[in-house]
XYZ file of N, CA and C in Angstrom:
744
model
N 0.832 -1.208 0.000
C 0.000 0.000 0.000
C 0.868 1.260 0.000
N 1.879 0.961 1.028
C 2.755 2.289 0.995
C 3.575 2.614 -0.187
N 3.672 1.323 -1.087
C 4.355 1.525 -2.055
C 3.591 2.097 -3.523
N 2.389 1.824 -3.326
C 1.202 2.375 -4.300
C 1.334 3.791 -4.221
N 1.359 4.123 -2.864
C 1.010 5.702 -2.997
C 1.722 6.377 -3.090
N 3.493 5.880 -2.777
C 5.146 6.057 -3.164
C 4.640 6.553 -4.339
N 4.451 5.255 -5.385
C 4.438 5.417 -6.606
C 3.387 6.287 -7.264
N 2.142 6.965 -6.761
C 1.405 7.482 -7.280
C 1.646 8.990 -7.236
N 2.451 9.220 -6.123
C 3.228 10.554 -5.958
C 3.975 10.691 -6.550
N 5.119 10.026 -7.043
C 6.208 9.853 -7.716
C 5.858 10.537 -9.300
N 4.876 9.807 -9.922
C 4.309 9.814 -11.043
C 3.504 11.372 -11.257
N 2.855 11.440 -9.663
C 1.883 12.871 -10.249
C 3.003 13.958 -10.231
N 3.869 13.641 -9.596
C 5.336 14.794 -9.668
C 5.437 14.978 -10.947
N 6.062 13.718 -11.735
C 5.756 13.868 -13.039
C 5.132 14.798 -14.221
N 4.464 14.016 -13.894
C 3.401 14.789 -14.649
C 3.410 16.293 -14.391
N 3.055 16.724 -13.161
C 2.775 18.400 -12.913
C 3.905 18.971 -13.164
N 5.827 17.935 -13.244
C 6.442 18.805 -13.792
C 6.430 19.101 -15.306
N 6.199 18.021 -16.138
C 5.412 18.297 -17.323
C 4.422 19.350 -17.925
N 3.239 19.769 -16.648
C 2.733 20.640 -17.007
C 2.312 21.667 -16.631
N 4.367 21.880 -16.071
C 4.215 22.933 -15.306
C 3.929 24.789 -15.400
N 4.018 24.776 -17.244
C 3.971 25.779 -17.576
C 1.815 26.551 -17.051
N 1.829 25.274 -17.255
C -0.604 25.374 -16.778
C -0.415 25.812 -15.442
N 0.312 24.985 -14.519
C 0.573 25.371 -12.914
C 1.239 26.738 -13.077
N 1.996 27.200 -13.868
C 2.788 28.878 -13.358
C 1.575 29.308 -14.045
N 0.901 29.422 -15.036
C -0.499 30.196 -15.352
C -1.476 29.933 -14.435
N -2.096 29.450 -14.031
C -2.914 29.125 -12.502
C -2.076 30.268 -11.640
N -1.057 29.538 -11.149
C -0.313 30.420 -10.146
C -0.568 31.925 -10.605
N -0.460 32.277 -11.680
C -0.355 34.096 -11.987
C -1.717 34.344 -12.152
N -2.845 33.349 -11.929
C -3.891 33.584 -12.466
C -4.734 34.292 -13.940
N -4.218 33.443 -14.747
C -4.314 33.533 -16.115
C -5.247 32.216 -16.531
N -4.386 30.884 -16.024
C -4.814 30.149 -16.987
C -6.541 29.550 -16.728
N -7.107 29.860 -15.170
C -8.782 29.968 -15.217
C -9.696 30.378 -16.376
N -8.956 31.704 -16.158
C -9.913 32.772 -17.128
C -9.917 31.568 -18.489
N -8.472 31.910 -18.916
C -8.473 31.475 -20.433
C -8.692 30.006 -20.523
N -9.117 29.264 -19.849
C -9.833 27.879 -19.585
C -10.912 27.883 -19.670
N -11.177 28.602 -18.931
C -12.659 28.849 -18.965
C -13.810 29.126 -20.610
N -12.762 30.594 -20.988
C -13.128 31.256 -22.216
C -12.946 30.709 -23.181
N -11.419 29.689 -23.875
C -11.450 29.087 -24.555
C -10.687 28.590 -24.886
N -9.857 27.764 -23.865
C -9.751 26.583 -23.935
C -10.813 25.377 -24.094
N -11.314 25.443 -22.583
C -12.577 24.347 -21.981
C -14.023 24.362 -23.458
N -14.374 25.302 -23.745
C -15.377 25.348 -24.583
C -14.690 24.622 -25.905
N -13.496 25.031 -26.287
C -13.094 24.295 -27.703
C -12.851 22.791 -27.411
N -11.902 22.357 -26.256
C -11.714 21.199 -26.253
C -12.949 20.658 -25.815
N -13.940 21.049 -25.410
C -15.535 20.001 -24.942
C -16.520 20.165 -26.298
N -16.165 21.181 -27.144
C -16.783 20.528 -27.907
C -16.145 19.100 -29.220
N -15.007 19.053 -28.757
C -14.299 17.717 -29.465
C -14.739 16.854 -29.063
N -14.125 16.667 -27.460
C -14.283 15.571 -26.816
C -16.254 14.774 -27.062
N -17.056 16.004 -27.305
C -18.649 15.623 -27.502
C -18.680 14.980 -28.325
N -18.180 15.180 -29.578
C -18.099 14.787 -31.191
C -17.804 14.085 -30.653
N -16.700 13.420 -30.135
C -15.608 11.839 -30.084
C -17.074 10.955 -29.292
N -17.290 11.679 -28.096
C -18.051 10.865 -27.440
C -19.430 10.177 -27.786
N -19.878 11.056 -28.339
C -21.261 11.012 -29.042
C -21.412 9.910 -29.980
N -19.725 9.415 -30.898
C -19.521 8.970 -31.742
C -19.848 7.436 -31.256
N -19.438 7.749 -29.961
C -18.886 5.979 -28.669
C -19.919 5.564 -28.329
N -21.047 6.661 -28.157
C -22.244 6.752 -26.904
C -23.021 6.235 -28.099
N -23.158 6.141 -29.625
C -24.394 6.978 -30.363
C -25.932 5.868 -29.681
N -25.344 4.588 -29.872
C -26.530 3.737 -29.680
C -26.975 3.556 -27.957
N -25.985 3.657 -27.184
C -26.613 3.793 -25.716
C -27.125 4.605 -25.320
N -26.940 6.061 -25.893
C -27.983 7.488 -25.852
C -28.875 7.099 -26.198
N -29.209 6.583 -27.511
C -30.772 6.295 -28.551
C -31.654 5.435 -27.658
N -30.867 4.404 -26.850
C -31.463 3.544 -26.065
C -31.750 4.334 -25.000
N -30.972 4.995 -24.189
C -31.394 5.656 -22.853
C -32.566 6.512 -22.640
N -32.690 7.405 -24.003
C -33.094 8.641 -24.106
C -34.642 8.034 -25.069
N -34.815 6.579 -25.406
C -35.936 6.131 -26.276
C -36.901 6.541 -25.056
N -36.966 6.051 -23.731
C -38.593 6.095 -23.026
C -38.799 7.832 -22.781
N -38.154 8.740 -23.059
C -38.205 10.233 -22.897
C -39.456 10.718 -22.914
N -40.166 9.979 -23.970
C -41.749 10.668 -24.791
C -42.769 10.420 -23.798
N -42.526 8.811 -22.790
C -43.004 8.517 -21.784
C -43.520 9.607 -20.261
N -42.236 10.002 -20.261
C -42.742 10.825 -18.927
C -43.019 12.067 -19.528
N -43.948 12.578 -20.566
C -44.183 13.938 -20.620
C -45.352 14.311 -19.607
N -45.934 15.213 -19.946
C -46.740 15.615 -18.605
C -48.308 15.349 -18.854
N -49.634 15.833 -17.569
C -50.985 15.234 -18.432
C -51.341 15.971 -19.328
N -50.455 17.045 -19.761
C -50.810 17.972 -20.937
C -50.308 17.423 -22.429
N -49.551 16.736 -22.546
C -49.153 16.101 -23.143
C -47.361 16.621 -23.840
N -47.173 17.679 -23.125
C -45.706 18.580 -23.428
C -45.290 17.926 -22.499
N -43.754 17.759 -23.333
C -42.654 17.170 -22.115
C -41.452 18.081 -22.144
N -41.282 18.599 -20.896
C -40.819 19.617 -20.023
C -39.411 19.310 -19.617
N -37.654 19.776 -20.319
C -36.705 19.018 -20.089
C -35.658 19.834 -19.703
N -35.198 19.705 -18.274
C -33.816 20.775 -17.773
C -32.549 20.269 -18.397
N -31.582 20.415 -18.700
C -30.293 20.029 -18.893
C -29.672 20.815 -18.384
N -28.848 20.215 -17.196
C -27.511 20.256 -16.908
C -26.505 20.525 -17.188
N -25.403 21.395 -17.382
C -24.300 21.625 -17.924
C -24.447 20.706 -19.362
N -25.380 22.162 -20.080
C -25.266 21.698 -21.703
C -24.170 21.616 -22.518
N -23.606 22.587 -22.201
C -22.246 22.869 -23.013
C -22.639 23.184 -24.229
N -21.849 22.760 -25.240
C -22.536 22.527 -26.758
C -23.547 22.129 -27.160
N -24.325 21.233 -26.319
C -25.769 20.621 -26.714
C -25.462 19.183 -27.695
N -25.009 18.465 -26.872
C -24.468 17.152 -27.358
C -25.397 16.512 -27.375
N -26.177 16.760 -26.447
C -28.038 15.414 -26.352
C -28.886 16.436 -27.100
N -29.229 17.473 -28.077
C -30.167 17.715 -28.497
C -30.552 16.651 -29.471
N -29.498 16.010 -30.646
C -30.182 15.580 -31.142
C -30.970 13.707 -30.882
N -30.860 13.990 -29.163
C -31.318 12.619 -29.115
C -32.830 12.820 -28.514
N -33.238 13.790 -27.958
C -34.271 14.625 -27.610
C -35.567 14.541 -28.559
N -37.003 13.877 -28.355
C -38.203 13.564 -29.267
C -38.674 15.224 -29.588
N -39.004 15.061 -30.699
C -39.813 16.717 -31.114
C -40.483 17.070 -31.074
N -40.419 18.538 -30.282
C -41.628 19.324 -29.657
C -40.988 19.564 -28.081
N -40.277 18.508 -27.861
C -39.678 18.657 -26.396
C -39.198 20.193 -25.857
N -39.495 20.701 -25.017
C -39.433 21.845 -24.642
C -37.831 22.223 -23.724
N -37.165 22.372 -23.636
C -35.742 22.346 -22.745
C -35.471 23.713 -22.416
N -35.027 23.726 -21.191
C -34.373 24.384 -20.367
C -32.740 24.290 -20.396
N -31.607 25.485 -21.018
C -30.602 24.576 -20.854
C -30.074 25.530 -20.060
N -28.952 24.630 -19.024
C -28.223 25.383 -18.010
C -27.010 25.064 -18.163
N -25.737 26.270 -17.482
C -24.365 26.178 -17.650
C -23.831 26.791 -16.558
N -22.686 26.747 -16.077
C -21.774 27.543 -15.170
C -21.134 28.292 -15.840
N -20.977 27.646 -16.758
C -20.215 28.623 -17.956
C -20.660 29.086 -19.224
N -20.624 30.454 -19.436
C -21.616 31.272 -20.641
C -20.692 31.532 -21.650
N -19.240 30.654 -21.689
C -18.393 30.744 -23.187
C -18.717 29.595 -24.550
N -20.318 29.112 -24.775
C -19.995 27.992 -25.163
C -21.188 28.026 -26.580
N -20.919 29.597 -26.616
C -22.089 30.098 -27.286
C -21.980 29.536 -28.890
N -20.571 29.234 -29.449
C -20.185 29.455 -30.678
C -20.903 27.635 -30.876
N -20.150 26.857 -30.062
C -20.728 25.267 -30.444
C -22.155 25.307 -30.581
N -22.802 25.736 -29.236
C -24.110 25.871 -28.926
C -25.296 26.224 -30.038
N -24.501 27.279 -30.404
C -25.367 27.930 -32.322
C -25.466 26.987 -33.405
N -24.138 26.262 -33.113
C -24.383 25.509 -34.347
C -25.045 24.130 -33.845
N -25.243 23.571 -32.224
C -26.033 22.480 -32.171
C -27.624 22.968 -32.626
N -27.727 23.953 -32.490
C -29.055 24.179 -32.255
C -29.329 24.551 -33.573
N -28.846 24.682 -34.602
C -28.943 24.690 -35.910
C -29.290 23.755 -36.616
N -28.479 22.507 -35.818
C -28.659 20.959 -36.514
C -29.665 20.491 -35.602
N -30.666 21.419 -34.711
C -31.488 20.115 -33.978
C -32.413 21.608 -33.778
N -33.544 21.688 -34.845
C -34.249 22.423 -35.161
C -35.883 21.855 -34.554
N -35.577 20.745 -33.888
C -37.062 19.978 -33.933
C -37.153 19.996 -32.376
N -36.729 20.882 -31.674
C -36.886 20.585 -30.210
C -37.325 21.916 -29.885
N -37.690 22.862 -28.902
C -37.778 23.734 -28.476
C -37.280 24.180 -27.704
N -36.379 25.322 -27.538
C -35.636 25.973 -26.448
C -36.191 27.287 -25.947
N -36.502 27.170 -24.418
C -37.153 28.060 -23.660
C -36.429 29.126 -23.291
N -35.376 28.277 -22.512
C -34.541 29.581 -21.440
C -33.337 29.125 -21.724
N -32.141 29.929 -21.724
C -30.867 29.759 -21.349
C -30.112 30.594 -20.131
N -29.840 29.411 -19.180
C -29.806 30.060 -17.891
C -28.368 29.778 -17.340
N -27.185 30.319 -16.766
C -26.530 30.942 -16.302
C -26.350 30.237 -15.071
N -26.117 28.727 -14.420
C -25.964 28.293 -13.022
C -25.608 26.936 -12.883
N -25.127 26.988 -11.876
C -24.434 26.011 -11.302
C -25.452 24.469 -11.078
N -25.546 23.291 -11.220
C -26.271 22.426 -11.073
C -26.604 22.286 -8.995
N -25.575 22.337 -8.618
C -26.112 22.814 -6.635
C -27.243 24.027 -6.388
N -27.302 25.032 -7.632
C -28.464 26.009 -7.434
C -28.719 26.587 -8.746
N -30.105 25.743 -8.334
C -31.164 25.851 -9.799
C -32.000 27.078 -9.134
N -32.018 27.523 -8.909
C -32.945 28.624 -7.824
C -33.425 28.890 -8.517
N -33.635 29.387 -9.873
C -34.190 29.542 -11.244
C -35.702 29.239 -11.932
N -35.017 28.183 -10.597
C -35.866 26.877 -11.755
C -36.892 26.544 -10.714
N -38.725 27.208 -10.973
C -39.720 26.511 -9.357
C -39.510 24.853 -9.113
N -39.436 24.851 -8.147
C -40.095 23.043 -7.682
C -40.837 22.521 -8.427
N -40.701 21.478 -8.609
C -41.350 20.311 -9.993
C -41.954 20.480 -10.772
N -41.140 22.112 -11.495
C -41.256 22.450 -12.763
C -40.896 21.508 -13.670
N -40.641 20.639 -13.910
C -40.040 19.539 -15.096
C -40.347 18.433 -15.318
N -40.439 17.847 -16.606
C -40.978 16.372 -16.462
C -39.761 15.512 -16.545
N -38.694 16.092 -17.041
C -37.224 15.310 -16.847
C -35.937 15.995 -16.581
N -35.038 15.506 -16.497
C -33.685 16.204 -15.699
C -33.031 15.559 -16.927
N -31.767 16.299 -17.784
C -30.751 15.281 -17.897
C -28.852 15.923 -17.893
N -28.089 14.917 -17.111
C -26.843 15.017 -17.157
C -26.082 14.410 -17.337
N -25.121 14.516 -18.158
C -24.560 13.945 -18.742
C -22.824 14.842 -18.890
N -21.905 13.787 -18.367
C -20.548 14.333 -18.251
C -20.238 15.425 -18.011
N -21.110 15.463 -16.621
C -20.866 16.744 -15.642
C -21.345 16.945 -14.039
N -22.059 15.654 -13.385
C -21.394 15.177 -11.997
C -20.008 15.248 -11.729
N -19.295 15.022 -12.508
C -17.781 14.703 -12.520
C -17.112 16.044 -12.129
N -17.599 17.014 -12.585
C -16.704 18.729 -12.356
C -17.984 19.856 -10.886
N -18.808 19.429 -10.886
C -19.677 19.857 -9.820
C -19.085 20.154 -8.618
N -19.312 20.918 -7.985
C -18.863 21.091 -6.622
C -19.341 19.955 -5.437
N -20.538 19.867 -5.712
C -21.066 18.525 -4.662
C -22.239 17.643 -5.431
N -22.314 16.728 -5.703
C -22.769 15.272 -6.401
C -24.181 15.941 -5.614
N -23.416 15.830 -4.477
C -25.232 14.974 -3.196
C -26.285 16.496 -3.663
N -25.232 17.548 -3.441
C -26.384 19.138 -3.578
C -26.953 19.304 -4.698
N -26.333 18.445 -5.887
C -27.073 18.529 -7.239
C -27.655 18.004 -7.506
N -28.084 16.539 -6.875
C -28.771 15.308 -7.140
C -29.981 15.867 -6.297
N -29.828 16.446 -5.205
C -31.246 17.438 -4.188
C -32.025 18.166 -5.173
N -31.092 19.009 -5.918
C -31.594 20.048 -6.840
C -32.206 19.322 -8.081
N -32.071 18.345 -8.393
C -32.511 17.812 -9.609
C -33.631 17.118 -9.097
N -33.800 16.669 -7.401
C -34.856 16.370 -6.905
C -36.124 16.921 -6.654
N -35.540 18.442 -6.159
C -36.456 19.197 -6.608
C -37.412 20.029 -7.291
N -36.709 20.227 -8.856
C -37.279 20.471 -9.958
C -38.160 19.801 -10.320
N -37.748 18.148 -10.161
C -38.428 17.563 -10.883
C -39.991 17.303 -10.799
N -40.899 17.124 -11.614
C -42.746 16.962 -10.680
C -42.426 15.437 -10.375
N -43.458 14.990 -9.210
C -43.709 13.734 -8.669
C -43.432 12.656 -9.731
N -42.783 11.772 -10.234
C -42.993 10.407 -11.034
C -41.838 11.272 -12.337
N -41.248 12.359 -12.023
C -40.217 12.861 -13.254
C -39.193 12.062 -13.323
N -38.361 12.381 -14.320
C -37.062 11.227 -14.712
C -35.523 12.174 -14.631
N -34.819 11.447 -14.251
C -33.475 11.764 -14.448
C -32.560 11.055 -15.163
N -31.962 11.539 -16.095
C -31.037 11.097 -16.813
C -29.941 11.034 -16.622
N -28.788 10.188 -16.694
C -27.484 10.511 -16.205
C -26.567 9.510 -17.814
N -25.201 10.202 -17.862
C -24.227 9.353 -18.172
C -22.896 10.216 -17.956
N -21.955 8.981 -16.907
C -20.821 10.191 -16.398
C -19.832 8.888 -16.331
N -18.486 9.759 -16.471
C -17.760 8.332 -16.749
C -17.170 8.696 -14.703
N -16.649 7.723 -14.010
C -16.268 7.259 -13.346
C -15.101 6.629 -12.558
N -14.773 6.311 -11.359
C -13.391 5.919 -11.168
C -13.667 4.266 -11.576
N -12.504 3.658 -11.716
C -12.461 2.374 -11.866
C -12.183 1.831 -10.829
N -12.445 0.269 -11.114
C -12.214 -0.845 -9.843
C -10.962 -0.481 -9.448
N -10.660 -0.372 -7.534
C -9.941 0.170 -7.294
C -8.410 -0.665 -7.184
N -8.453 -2.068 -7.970
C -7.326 -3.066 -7.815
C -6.778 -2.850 -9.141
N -7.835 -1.839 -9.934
C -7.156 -2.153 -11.689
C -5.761 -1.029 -12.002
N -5.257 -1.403 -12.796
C -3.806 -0.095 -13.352
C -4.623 0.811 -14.066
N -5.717 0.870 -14.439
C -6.411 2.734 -14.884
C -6.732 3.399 -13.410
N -7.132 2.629 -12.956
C -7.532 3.177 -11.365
C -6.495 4.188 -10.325
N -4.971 3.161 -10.746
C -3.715 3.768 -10.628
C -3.557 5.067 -11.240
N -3.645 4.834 -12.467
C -3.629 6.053 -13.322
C -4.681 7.101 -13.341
N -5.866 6.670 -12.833
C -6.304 7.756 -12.389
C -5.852 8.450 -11.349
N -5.578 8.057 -10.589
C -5.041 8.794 -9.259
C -3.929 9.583 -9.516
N -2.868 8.957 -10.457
C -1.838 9.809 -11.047
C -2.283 10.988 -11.848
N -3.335 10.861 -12.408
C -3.661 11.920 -13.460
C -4.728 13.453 -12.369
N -5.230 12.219 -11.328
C -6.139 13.214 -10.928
C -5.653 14.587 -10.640
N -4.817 15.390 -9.844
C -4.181 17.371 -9.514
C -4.481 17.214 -10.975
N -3.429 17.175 -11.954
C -3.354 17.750 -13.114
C -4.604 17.714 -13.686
N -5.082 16.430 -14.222
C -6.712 16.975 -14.966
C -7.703 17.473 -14.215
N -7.573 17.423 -12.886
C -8.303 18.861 -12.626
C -8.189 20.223 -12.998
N -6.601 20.185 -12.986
C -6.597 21.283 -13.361
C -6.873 22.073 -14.514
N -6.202 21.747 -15.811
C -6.360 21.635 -16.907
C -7.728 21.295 -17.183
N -8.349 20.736 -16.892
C -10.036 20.297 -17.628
C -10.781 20.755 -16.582
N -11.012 21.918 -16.109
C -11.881 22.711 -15.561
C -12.713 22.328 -14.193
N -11.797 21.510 -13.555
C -12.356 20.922 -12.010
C -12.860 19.317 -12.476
N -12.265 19.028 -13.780
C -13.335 17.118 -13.603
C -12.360 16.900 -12.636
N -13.298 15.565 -11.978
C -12.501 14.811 -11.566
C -12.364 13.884 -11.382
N -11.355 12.801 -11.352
C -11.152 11.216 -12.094
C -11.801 10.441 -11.576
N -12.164 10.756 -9.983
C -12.246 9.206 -9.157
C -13.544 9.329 -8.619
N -14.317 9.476 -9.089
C -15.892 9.926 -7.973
C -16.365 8.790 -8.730
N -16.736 8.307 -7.227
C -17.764 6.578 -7.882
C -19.264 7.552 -7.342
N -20.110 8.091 -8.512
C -21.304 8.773 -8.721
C -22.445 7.326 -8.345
N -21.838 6.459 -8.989
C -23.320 5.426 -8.249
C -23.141 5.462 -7.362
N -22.544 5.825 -6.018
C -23.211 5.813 -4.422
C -24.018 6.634 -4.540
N -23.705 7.931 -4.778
C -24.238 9.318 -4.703
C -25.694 8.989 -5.180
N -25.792 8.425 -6.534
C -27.044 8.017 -6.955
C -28.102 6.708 -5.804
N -26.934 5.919 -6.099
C -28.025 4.998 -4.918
C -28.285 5.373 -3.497
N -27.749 6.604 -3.047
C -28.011 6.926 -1.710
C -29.107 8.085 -2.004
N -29.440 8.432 -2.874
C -30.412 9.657 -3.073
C -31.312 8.907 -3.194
N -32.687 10.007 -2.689
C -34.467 9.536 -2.481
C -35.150 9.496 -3.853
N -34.039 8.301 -5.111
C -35.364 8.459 -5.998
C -36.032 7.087 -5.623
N -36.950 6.882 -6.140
C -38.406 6.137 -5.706
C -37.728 4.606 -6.864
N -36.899 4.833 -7.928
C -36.794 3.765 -8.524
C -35.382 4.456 -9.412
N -34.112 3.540 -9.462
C -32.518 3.734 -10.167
C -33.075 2.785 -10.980
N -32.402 2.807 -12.145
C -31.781 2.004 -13.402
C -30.361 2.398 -14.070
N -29.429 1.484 -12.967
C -27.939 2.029 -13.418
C -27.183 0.776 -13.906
N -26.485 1.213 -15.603
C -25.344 0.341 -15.411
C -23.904 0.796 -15.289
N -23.182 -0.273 -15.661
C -21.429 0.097 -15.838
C -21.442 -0.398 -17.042
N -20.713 0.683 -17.520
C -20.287 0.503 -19.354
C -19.072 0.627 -19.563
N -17.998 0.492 -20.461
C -16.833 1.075 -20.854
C -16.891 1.843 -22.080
N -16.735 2.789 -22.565
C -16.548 4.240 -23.628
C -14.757 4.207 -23.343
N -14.441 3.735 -24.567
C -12.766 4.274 -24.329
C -12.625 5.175 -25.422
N -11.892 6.202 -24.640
C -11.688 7.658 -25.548
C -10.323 7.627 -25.325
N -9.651 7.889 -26.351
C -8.608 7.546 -26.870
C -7.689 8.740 -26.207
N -6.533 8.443 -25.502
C -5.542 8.890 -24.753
C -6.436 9.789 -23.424
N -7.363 8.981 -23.195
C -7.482 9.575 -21.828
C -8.281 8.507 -20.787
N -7.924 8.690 -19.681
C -8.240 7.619 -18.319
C -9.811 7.532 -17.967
N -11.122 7.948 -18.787
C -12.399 8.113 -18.689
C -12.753 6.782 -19.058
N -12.647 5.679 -19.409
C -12.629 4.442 -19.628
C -14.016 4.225 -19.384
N -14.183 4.110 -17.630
C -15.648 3.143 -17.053
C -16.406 4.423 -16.835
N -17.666 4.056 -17.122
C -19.040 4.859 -17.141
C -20.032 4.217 -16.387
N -21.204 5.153 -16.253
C -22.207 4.415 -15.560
C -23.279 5.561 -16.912
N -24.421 4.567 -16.934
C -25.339 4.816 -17.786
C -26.966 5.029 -17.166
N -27.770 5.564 -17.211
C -29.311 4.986 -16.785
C -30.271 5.899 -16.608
N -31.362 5.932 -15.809
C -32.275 6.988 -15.390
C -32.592 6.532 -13.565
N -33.450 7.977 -13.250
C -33.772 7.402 -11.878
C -35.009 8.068 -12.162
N -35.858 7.498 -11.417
C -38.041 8.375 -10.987
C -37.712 8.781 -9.802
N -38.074 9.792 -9.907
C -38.784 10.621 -8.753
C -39.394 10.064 -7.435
């Protein structure tokens, strides 16, 4: 054990001396801003493309019962979570009404052009906040929640999973797909831990090792449907995923 964590220090030394020029920008406080502005927005909208490419048929599957929980009006009512670019619009049934939310308001340029290619949905509001405070947003205003590869950079799992509790109306759905730490005996697991300071830093607070199914199975929904998947994206430690929905 002592020699695991020898070695996991050893390695993140490494690395952060590698990328140490990101650490002296942090340090002078530069490299936030320009992470924020555009770095993070250009590289997430790649990484979407790549992912989307991995995901295409487990989205189509996840996102098929959607039409299900609309409301007794027959409109179905949909928040998203750190949209970013709008990577799930086009998995979204038409007419669907969405709410999209961000922490970050640099992501306008991808965003134009998702919403260009996914003309069949409806967009209400674009709102400006953090997934821990939807304050925005009344109590079980929504007939569904969805997030997707962004538990992972949140400030707190449990305060966002509350907040998505509370939007949602009685019998609403939540969507999730977030990739995850791995089994903790495997060598990515290792390597996550090595990678974790640095890709926090650099990739805008993710972070490698949060096993999100507790978080999920310890929250008050009434019924989980979670699996474990693997998505391998090529030169990076995001490997194991968890996939599914939860009810209200």
């Amino acid at each position: 054990m002592a020699m695991t964590e020898a070695s996991i220090l050893f390695f993140r030394t490494c690395l952060a001396l590698l990328a140490m020029p990101i650490y002296l920008l942090s340090f002078l406080g530069i490299w936030e801003p320009f992470c924020k502005k555009i770095f993070f927005p250009f590289f997430l909208e790649k990484l979407s493309a790549i992912h989307n490419r991995k995901t295409k048929k487990q989205k189509q599957e996840l996102f098929r019962n959607l039409p299900d929980f609309a409301g007794p009006s027959g409109e179905l009512k949909l928040l998203e979570i750190g949209t970013g670019c709008g990577a799930n619009f086009q998995f979204y049934p038409p007419g669907c009404k969405v709410t999209c939310t961000d922490i970050n308001p640099n992501f306008q340029q991808g965003l134009s052009r998702s919403m260009s290619q996914n003309q069949h949905i409806h967009y209400e509001r674009f709102l400006i906040a953090a997934g821990e405070d939807l304050h925005q947003m009344p109590s079980g205003s929504v007939d569904a929640v969805v997030c997707t590869l962004v538990l992972c950079s949140v400030q707190s799992v449990n305060s966002t999973l509350k907040e998505v509790l509370r939007v949602l109306r009685p019998g609403g759905v939540f969507y999730f797909l977030e990739h995850v730490a791995d089994d903790h005996s495997s060598w990515r697991y290792f390597w996550q831990q090595v990678c974790y300071p640095t890709w926090k830093l650099v990739f805008a607070g993710c972070c490698l090792t949060r096993e999100i199914w507790k978080n999920l199975e310890q929250a008050n929904f009434s019924e989980l449907k979670l699996q474990h998947i693997s998505v391998p994206v090529p030169g990076t430690p995001i490997k194991p995923h968890i996939i599914g929905y939860a009810v209200k």
